[in-house]
Coordinates of C-alpha atoms in Angstrom, one line a residue:
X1 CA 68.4 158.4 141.1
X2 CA 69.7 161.7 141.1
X3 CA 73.2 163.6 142.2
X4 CA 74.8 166.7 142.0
X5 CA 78.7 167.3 142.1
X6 CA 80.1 170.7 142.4
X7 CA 82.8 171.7 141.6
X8 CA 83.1 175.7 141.8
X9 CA 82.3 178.6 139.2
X10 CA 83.7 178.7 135.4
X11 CA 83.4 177.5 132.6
X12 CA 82.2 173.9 131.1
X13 CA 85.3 171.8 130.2
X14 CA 86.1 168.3 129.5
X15 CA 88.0 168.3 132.7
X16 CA 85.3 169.2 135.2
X17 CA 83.6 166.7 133.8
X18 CA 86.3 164.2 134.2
X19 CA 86.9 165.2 137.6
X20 CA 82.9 164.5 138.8
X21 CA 83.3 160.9 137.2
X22 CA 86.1 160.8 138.9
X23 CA 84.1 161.6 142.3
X24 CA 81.6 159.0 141.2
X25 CA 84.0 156.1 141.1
X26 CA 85.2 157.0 144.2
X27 CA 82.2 156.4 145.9
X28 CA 81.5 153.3 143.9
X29 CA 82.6 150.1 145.3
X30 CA 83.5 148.0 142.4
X31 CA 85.7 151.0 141.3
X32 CA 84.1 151.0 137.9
X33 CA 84.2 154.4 137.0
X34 CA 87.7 155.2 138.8
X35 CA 89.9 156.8 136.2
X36 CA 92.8 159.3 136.9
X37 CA 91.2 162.5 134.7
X38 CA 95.3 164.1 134.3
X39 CA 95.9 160.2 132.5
X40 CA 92.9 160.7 130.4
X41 CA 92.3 164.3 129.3
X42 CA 95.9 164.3 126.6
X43 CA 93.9 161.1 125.4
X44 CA 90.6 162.6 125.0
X45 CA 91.7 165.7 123.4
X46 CA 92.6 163.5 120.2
X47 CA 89.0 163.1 119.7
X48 CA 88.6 167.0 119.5
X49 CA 87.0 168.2 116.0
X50 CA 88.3 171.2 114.1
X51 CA 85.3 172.8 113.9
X52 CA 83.3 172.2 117.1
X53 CA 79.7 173.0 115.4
X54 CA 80.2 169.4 113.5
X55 CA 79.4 167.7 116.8
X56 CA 75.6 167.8 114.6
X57 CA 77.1 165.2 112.3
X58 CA 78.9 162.9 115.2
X59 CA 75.6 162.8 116.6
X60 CA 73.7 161.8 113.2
X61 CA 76.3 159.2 112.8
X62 CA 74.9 158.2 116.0
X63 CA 72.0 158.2 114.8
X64 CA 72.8 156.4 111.7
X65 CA 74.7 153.5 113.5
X66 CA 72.0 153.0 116.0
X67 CA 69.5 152.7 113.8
X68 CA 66.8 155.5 114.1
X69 CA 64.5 155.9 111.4
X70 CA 64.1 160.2 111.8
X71 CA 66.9 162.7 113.1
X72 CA 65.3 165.9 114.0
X73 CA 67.1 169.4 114.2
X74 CA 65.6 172.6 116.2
X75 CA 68.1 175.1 115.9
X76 CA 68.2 178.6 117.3
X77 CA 70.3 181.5 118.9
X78 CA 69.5 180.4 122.1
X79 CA 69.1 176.7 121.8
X80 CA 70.2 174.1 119.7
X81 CA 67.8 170.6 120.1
X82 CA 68.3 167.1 118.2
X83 CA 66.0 164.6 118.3
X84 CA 66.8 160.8 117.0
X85 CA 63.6 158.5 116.8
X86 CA 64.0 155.0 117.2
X87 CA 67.6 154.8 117.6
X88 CA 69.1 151.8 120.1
X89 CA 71.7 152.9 122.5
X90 CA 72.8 151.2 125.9
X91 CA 71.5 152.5 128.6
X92 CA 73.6 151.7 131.2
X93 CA 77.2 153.0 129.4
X94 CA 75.4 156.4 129.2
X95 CA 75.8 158.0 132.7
X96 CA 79.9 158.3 131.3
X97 CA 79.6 158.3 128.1
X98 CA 83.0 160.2 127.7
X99 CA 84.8 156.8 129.0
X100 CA 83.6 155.5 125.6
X101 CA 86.7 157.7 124.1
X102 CA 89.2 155.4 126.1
X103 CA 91.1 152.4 124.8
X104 CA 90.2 150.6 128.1
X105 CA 86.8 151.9 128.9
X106 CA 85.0 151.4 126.1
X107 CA 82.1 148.8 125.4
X108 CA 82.8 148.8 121.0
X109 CA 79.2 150.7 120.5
X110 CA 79.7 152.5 117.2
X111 CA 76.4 154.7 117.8
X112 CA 77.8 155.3 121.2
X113 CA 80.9 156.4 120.0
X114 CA 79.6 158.6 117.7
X115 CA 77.6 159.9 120.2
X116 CA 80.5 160.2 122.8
X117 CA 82.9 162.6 120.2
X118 CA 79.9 164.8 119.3
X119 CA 79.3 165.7 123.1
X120 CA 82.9 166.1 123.6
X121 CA 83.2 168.7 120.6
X122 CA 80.3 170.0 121.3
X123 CA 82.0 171.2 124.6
X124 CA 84.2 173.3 122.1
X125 CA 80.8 175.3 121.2
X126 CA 81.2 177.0 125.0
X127 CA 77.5 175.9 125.8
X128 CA 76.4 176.8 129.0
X129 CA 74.6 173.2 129.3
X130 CA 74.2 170.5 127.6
X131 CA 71.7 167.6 128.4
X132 CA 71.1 163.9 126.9
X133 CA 67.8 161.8 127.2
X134 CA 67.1 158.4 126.0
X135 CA 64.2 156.1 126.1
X136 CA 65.1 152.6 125.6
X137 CA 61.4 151.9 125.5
X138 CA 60.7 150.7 129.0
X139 CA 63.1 152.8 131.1
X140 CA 65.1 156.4 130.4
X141 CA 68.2 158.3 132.0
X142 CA 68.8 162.1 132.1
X143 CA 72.0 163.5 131.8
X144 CA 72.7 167.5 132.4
X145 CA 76.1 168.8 132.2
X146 CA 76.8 172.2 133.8
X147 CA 79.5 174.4 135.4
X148 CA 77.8 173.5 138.9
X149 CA 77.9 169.4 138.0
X150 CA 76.8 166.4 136.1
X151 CA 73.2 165.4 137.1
X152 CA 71.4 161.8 136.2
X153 CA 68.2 161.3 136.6
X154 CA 65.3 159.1 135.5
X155 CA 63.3 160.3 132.8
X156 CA 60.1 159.2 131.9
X157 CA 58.7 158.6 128.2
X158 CA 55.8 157.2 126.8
X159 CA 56.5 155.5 123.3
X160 CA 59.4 154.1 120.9
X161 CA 62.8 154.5 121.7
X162 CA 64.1 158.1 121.4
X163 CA 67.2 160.1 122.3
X164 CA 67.2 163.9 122.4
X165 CA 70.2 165.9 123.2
X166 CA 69.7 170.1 124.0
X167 CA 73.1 172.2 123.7
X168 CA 72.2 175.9 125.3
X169 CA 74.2 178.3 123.7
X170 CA 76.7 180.2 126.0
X171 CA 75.3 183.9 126.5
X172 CA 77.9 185.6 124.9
X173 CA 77.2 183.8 122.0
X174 CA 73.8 184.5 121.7
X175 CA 74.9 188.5 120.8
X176 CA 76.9 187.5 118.5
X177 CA 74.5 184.9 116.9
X178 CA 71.8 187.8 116.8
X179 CA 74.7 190.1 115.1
X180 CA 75.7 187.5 112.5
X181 CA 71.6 187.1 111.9
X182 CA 71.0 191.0 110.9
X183 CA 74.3 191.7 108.9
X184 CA 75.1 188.3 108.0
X185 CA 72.3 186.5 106.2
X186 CA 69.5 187.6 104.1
X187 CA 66.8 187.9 106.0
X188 CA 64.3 186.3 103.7
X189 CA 65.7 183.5 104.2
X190 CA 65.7 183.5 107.6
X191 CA 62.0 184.0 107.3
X192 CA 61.4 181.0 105.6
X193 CA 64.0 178.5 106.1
X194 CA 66.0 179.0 103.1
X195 CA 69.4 177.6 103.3
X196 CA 71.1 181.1 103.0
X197 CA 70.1 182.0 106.6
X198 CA 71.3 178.8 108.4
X199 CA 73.6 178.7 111.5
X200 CA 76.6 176.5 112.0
X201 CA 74.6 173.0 112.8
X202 CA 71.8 173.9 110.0
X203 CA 74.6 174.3 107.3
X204 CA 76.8 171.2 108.2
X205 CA 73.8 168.8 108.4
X206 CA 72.5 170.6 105.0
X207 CA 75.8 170.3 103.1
X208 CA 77.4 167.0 104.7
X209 CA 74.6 164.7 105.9
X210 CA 71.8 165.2 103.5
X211 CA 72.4 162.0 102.4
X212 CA 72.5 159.8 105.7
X213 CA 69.7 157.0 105.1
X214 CA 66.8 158.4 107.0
X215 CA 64.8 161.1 107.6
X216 CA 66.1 164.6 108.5
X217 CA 64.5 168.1 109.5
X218 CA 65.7 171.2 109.8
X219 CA 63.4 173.2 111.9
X220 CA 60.5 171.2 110.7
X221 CA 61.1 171.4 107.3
X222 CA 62.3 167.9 105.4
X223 CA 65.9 168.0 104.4
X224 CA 65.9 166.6 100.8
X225 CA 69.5 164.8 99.4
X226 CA 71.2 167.4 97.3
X227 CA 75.0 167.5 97.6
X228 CA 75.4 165.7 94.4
X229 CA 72.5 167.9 92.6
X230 CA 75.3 169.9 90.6
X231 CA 72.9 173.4 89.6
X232 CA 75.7 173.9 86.9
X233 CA 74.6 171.2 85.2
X234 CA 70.9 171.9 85.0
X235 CA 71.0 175.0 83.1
X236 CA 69.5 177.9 83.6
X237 CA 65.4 176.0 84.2
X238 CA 66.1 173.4 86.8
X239 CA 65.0 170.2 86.2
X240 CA 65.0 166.4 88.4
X241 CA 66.6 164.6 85.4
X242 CA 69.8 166.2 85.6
X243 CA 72.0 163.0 84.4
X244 CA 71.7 160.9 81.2
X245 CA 71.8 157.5 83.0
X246 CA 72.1 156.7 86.7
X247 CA 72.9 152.8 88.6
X248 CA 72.2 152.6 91.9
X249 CA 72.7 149.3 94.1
X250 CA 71.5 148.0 97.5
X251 CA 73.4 148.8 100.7
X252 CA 74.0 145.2 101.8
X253 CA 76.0 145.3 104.8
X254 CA 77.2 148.8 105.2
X255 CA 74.4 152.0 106.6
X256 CA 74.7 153.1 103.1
X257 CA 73.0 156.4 101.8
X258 CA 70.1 158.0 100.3
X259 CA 69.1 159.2 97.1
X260 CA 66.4 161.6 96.3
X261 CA 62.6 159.2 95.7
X262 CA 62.7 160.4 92.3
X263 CA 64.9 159.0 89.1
X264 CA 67.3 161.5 88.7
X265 CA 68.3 160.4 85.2
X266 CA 65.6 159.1 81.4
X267 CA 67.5 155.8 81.9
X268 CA 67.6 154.8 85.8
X269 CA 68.2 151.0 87.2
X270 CA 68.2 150.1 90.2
X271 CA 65.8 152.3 91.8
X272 CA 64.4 150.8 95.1
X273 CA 61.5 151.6 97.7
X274 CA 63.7 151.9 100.6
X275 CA 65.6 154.7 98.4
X276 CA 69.0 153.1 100.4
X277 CA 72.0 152.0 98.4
X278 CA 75.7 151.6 99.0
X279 CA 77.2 152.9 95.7
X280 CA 75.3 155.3 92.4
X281 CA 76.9 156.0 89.5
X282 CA 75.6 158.8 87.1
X283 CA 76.6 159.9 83.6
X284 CA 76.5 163.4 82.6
X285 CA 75.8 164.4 79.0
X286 CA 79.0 166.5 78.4
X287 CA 82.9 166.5 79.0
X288 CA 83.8 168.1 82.1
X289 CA 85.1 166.6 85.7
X290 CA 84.5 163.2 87.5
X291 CA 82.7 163.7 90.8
X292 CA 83.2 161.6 93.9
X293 CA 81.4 161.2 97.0
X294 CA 82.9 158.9 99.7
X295 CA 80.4 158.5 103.4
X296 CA 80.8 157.2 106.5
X297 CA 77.9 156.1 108.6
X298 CA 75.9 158.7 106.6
X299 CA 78.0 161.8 106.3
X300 CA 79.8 162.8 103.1
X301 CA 83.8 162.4 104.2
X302 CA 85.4 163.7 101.2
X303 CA 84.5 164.6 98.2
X304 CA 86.9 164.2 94.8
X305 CA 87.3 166.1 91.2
X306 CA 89.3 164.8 88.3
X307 CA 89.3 166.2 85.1
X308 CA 88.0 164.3 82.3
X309 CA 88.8 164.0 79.1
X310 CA 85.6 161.9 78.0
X311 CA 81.8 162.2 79.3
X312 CA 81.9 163.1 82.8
X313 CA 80.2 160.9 85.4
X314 CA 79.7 161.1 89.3
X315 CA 79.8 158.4 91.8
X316 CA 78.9 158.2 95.7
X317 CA 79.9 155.0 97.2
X318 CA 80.0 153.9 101.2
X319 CA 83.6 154.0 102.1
X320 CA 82.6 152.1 105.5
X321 CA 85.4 149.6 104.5
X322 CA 88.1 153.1 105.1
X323 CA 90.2 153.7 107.4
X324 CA 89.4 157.0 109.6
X325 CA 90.8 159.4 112.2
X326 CA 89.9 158.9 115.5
X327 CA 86.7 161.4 115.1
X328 CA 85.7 159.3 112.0
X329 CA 85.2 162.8 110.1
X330 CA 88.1 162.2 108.1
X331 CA 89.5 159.4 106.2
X332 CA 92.9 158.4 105.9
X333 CA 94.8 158.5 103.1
X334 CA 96.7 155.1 102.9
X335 CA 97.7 152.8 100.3
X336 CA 93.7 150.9 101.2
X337 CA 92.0 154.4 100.8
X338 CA 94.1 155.2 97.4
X339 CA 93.2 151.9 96.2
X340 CA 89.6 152.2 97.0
X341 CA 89.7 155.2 94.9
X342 CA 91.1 153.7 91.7
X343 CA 88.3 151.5 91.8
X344 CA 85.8 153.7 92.3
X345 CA 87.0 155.5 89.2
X346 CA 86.6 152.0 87.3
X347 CA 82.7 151.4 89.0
X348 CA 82.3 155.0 87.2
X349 CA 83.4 154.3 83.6
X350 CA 81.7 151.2 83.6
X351 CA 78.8 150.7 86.8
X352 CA 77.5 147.4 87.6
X353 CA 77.9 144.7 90.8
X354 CA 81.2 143.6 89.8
X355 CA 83.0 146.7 89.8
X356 CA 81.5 148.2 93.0
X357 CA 84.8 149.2 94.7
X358 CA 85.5 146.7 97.5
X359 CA 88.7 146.2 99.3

């Protein structure tokens, strides 16, 4: 199957898109995809993100929730490619996936939520196209979204279940991507992958979702956990055993998080093969300030300080239990959230199953 819908010369918006779904429920008979896009575009804009670029960690929460076991970043100045092995997605909501962001469209597909804001923000980035193919397995769609129309067509795979989504960048942005490359970051670390020289999608996944529970790459190279790796406390010779003790406990339920496959303290429990857990708590060897780390679905939400007057200690729990935003990038801070939080401090004096902070 394959169709083209134009719809004139410009730039790619939320509202052309709208409008060619709109053309493709009109010439469906059970009126499925009908939508009235002037209804649904105020709606839809709620879901936009601040910063456009994190569209990277909507779709690694997509990743997360549908269960892939590898999420794998090619970024570039031209061309920015993700690739999620293994995830499960359904393949028959994907040809409007932007419906997902409606009240009385959507199927209740966390992964395909996710999935659904990061292609809306990533309209935000001004790409000149962006395309989506999945592979359930036995049968794969692919989408392409540009100024001239939405195309889907089949798409042929041979293997496990994949979904790769290719944002090009808008041409304009390529010049000043090339600028920001020779005055704006040292150039041995462009070289050689150092974190210094990273774009906008390469720094996000780096600093946000380096602890989602499965494999990442950034341009081939393997994306270790790190955002709780303080180098202020290692001294001057880092070293793996940065904490005197560390607890970690199992995910359970919840996606949970990853921790680096090495004990991070000289007294760790808890320590398991899948290297997934749902809350850590670490003790430090000197006064200084509590840490906190609070995910959803992988990426780091928010992170806390509080001074301490007694041996500092850091703790990452799953805060799945949370109430967000609509984008799910933020939490909110309610009366549940604050009391999550006073619990977390108590799992972080004193770590251990019964004071995991549940609500």
């Amino acid at each position: 199957m394959s169709y083209l819908k134009g719809f004139g010369v410009g730039e790619l918006t939320l509202e052309s898109i709208l409008e060619d779904l709109q053309r493709q429920g009109e010439k469906d008979s059970s009126g499925r995809f009908t939508l009235d896009p002037s209804q649904a575009l105020p709606k839809l804009k709620r879901f936009r993100l601040p910063d456009p670029h994190a569209y990277i960690l909507k779709l690694l929460q997509a990743a997360v929730r549908g269960g892939a076991g590898a999420f794998h970043l090619q970024s570039g100045t031209g061309q920015v490619q993700v690739s999620m092995q293994g995830v499960a997605l359904p393949l028959d909501r994907l040809p409007t996936i932007f419906l997902e962001l409606l009240e009385e469209t959507r199927s209740g597909d966390p992964a395909l939520e996710h999935l659904a804001v990061g292609l809306h923000s990533s309209l935000g980035t001004r790409a000149q196209s962006i395309s989506l193919a999945y592979w359930n397995g036995q049968r794969g769609l692919r989408m392409q979204w540009r100024v001239s129309g939405q195309t889907v067509e089949e798409w042929k795979f041979d293997g496990p279940p994949v979904c790769r989504v290719v944002l090009e960048r808008a041409r304009e942005d390529l010049f000043r991507e090339l600028k920001e490359k020779l005055h704006g970051r040292p150039v041995f670390s462009m070289l050689f992958g150092g974190s210094a020289g990273y774009d906008n999608e390469q720094r996000l996944l780096h600093g946000t979702g380096d602890l989602a529970p499965l494999e990442i790459t950034i341009n081939g190279r393997p994306l270790q956990p790190a955002v709780f790796s303080f180098r202020r406390f290692q001294g001057f010779w880092p070293k793996r055993e940065v904490f005197v003790s560390e607890h970690c406990f199992p995910a359970e339920e919840a996606p949970g998080f990853r921790l680096p496959p090495w004990n991070q303290a000289s007294l760790s429990l808890g320590r398991s093969t899948s290297h997934r857990y749902g809350a850590y708590a670490a003790q430090l060897s000197r006064q200084g300030a509590h840490h906190f780390f609070m995910l959803r679905d992988g990426v780091v939400l928010r992170r806390m300080q509080l001074d301490a007057t007694d041996t500092a200690y850091v703790v990452v729990v799953d805060g799945c239990e949370l109430t967000t935003d609509l984008t799910t990038l933020q939490f909110v801070e309610d009366e549940r959230f604050r009391e999550f939080f006073r619990k977390s401090r108590l799992f972080g004096q004193d770590p251990g199953p019964l004071t995991i902070p549940r609500l």
